[in-house]
mmCIF file of C-alpha atoms in Angstrom:
data_model
loop_
_atom_site.group_PDB
_atom_site.id
_atom_site.type_symbol
_atom_site.label_atom_id
_atom_site.label_comp_id
_atom_site.label_asym_id
_atom_site.label_seq_id
_atom_site.Cartn_x
_atom_site.Cartn_y
_atom_site.Cartn_z
ATOM 1 C CA MET A 1 255.646 129.465 162.569
ATOM 2 C CA VAL A 2 257.360 129.460 159.280
ATOM 3 C CA THR A 3 259.700 126.010 157.839
ATOM 4 C CA ARG A 4 262.471 126.592 155.233
ATOM 5 C CA GLN A 5 262.034 123.974 151.949
ATOM 6 C CA SER A 6 264.832 123.116 149.638
ATOM 7 C CA ILE A 7 263.108 121.860 146.353
ATOM 8 C CA SER A 8 263.916 121.283 142.517
ATOM 9 C CA LEU A 9 261.576 122.219 139.268
ATOM 10 C CA THR A 10 261.537 122.022 136.112
ATOM 11 C CA ARG A 11 262.614 124.853 133.971
ATOM 12 C CA PRO A 12 258.633 125.286 132.721
ATOM 13 C CA ASN A 13 257.273 125.247 136.184
ATOM 14 C CA ASP A 14 260.003 127.090 137.537
ATOM 15 C CA GLU A 15 259.409 129.929 134.714
ATOM 16 C CA TRP A 16 255.979 130.175 135.505
ATOM 17 C CA LEU A 17 256.711 130.455 138.999
ATOM 18 C CA LYS A 18 259.159 133.699 137.760
ATOM 19 C CA ALA A 19 256.100 134.489 135.963
ATOM 20 C CA GLN A 20 254.305 134.844 139.111
ATOM 21 C CA VAL A 21 255.939 137.681 140.911
ATOM 22 C CA GLU A 22 256.882 139.162 137.815
ATOM 23 C CA SER A 23 253.236 139.358 137.038
ATOM 24 C CA GLU A 24 252.768 141.141 141.009
ATOM 25 C CA GLU A 25 250.448 139.069 141.806
ATOM 26 C CA TYR A 26 252.526 137.883 144.368
ATOM 27 C CA THR A 27 255.932 139.025 145.960
ATOM 28 C CA SER A 28 257.986 135.669 146.423
ATOM 29 C CA LYS A 29 257.798 132.239 144.487
ATOM 30 C CA SER A 30 256.958 130.440 147.900
ATOM 31 C CA ASP A 31 254.042 132.947 148.549
ATOM 32 C CA VAL A 32 252.595 131.256 144.939
ATOM 33 C CA VAL A 33 253.962 127.891 146.241
ATOM 34 C CA ASN A 34 251.970 128.430 149.173
ATOM 35 C CA ASP A 35 248.984 130.067 147.735
ATOM 36 C CA LEU A 36 248.939 126.688 145.603
ATOM 37 C CA ILE A 37 248.858 124.349 148.399
ATOM 38 C CA ARG A 38 246.675 125.914 150.101
ATOM 39 C CA LYS A 39 243.882 126.101 146.702
ATOM 40 C CA ALA A 40 244.602 121.884 146.712
ATOM 41 C CA ARG A 41 244.190 121.575 150.578
ATOM 42 C CA GLU A 42 240.515 123.452 149.717
ATOM 43 C CA LEU A 43 240.044 121.718 146.830
ATOM 44 C CA GLU A 44 241.178 118.128 149.004
ATOM 45 C CA ALA A 45 238.283 119.426 151.415
ATOM 46 C CA LEU A 46 235.365 119.817 149.156
ATOM 47 C CA ARG A 47 236.263 116.835 147.384
ATOM 48 C CA GLU A 48 235.929 114.845 150.427
ATOM 49 C CA LYS A 49 232.484 116.367 151.490
ATOM 50 C CA LEU A 50 231.730 115.617 148.074
ATOM 51 C CA VAL A 51 232.325 112.238 148.717
ATOM 52 C CA ALA A 52 230.699 111.676 151.572
ATOM 53 C CA ALA A 53 227.182 113.485 150.724
ATOM 54 C CA GLU A 54 227.375 111.047 147.701
ATOM 55 C CA LYS A 55 227.391 108.556 150.084
ATOM 56 C CA GLY A 56 224.701 109.994 151.898
ATOM 57 C CA GLY A 57 221.846 108.928 149.561
ATOM 58 C CA PHE A 58 219.723 110.872 147.553
ATOM 59 C CA SER A 59 216.906 113.270 148.655
ATOM 60 C CA ASP A 60 213.210 112.511 148.613
ATOM 61 C CA LYS A 61 213.114 116.264 148.724
ATOM 62 C CA SER A 62 212.333 118.797 146.233
ATOM 63 C CA PRO A 63 214.948 121.490 144.932
ATOM 64 C CA ALA A 64 211.998 124.151 146.513
ATOM 65 C CA GLN A 65 211.771 121.570 149.926
ATOM 66 C CA ILE A 66 215.654 122.032 150.243
ATOM 67 C CA ARG A 67 216.038 125.353 149.487
ATOM 68 C CA ASP A 68 213.210 126.394 152.570
ATOM 69 C CA ASP A 69 214.891 124.057 154.614
ATOM 70 C CA VAL A 70 218.320 125.528 154.268
ATOM 71 C CA LYS A 71 216.863 129.046 154.894
ATOM 72 C CA VAL A 72 215.230 128.307 157.823
ATOM 73 C CA ARG A 73 218.721 126.498 159.463
ATOM 74 C CA SER A 74 220.589 130.009 158.116
ATOM 75 C CA ARG A 75 217.683 131.608 160.443
ATOM 76 C CA HIS A 76 218.638 129.404 163.483
ATOM 77 C CA ALA A 77 221.780 129.493 162.687
ATOM 78 C CA GLY A 78 221.870 132.836 163.433
ATOM 79 C CA LYS A 79 219.906 133.001 166.724
ATOM 80 C CA VAL A 80 222.633 131.448 169.404
#
């Protein structure tokens, strides 16, 4: 489902959007805005994970032990 919106942009932001479309990286201003929003949402989710990890405390394991644990979990995750 696509929702149409009307937004106002400052001149520099509008010129930047136009330049993104003119560079042919995007097909429309809407594509640029949607991509920016998607990236902002990904950053927000990552930030939430980092905050949760920080609240979880520190590990007593060495980096090598942590890598080994990840490898074991990865192998087990592939076996369903």
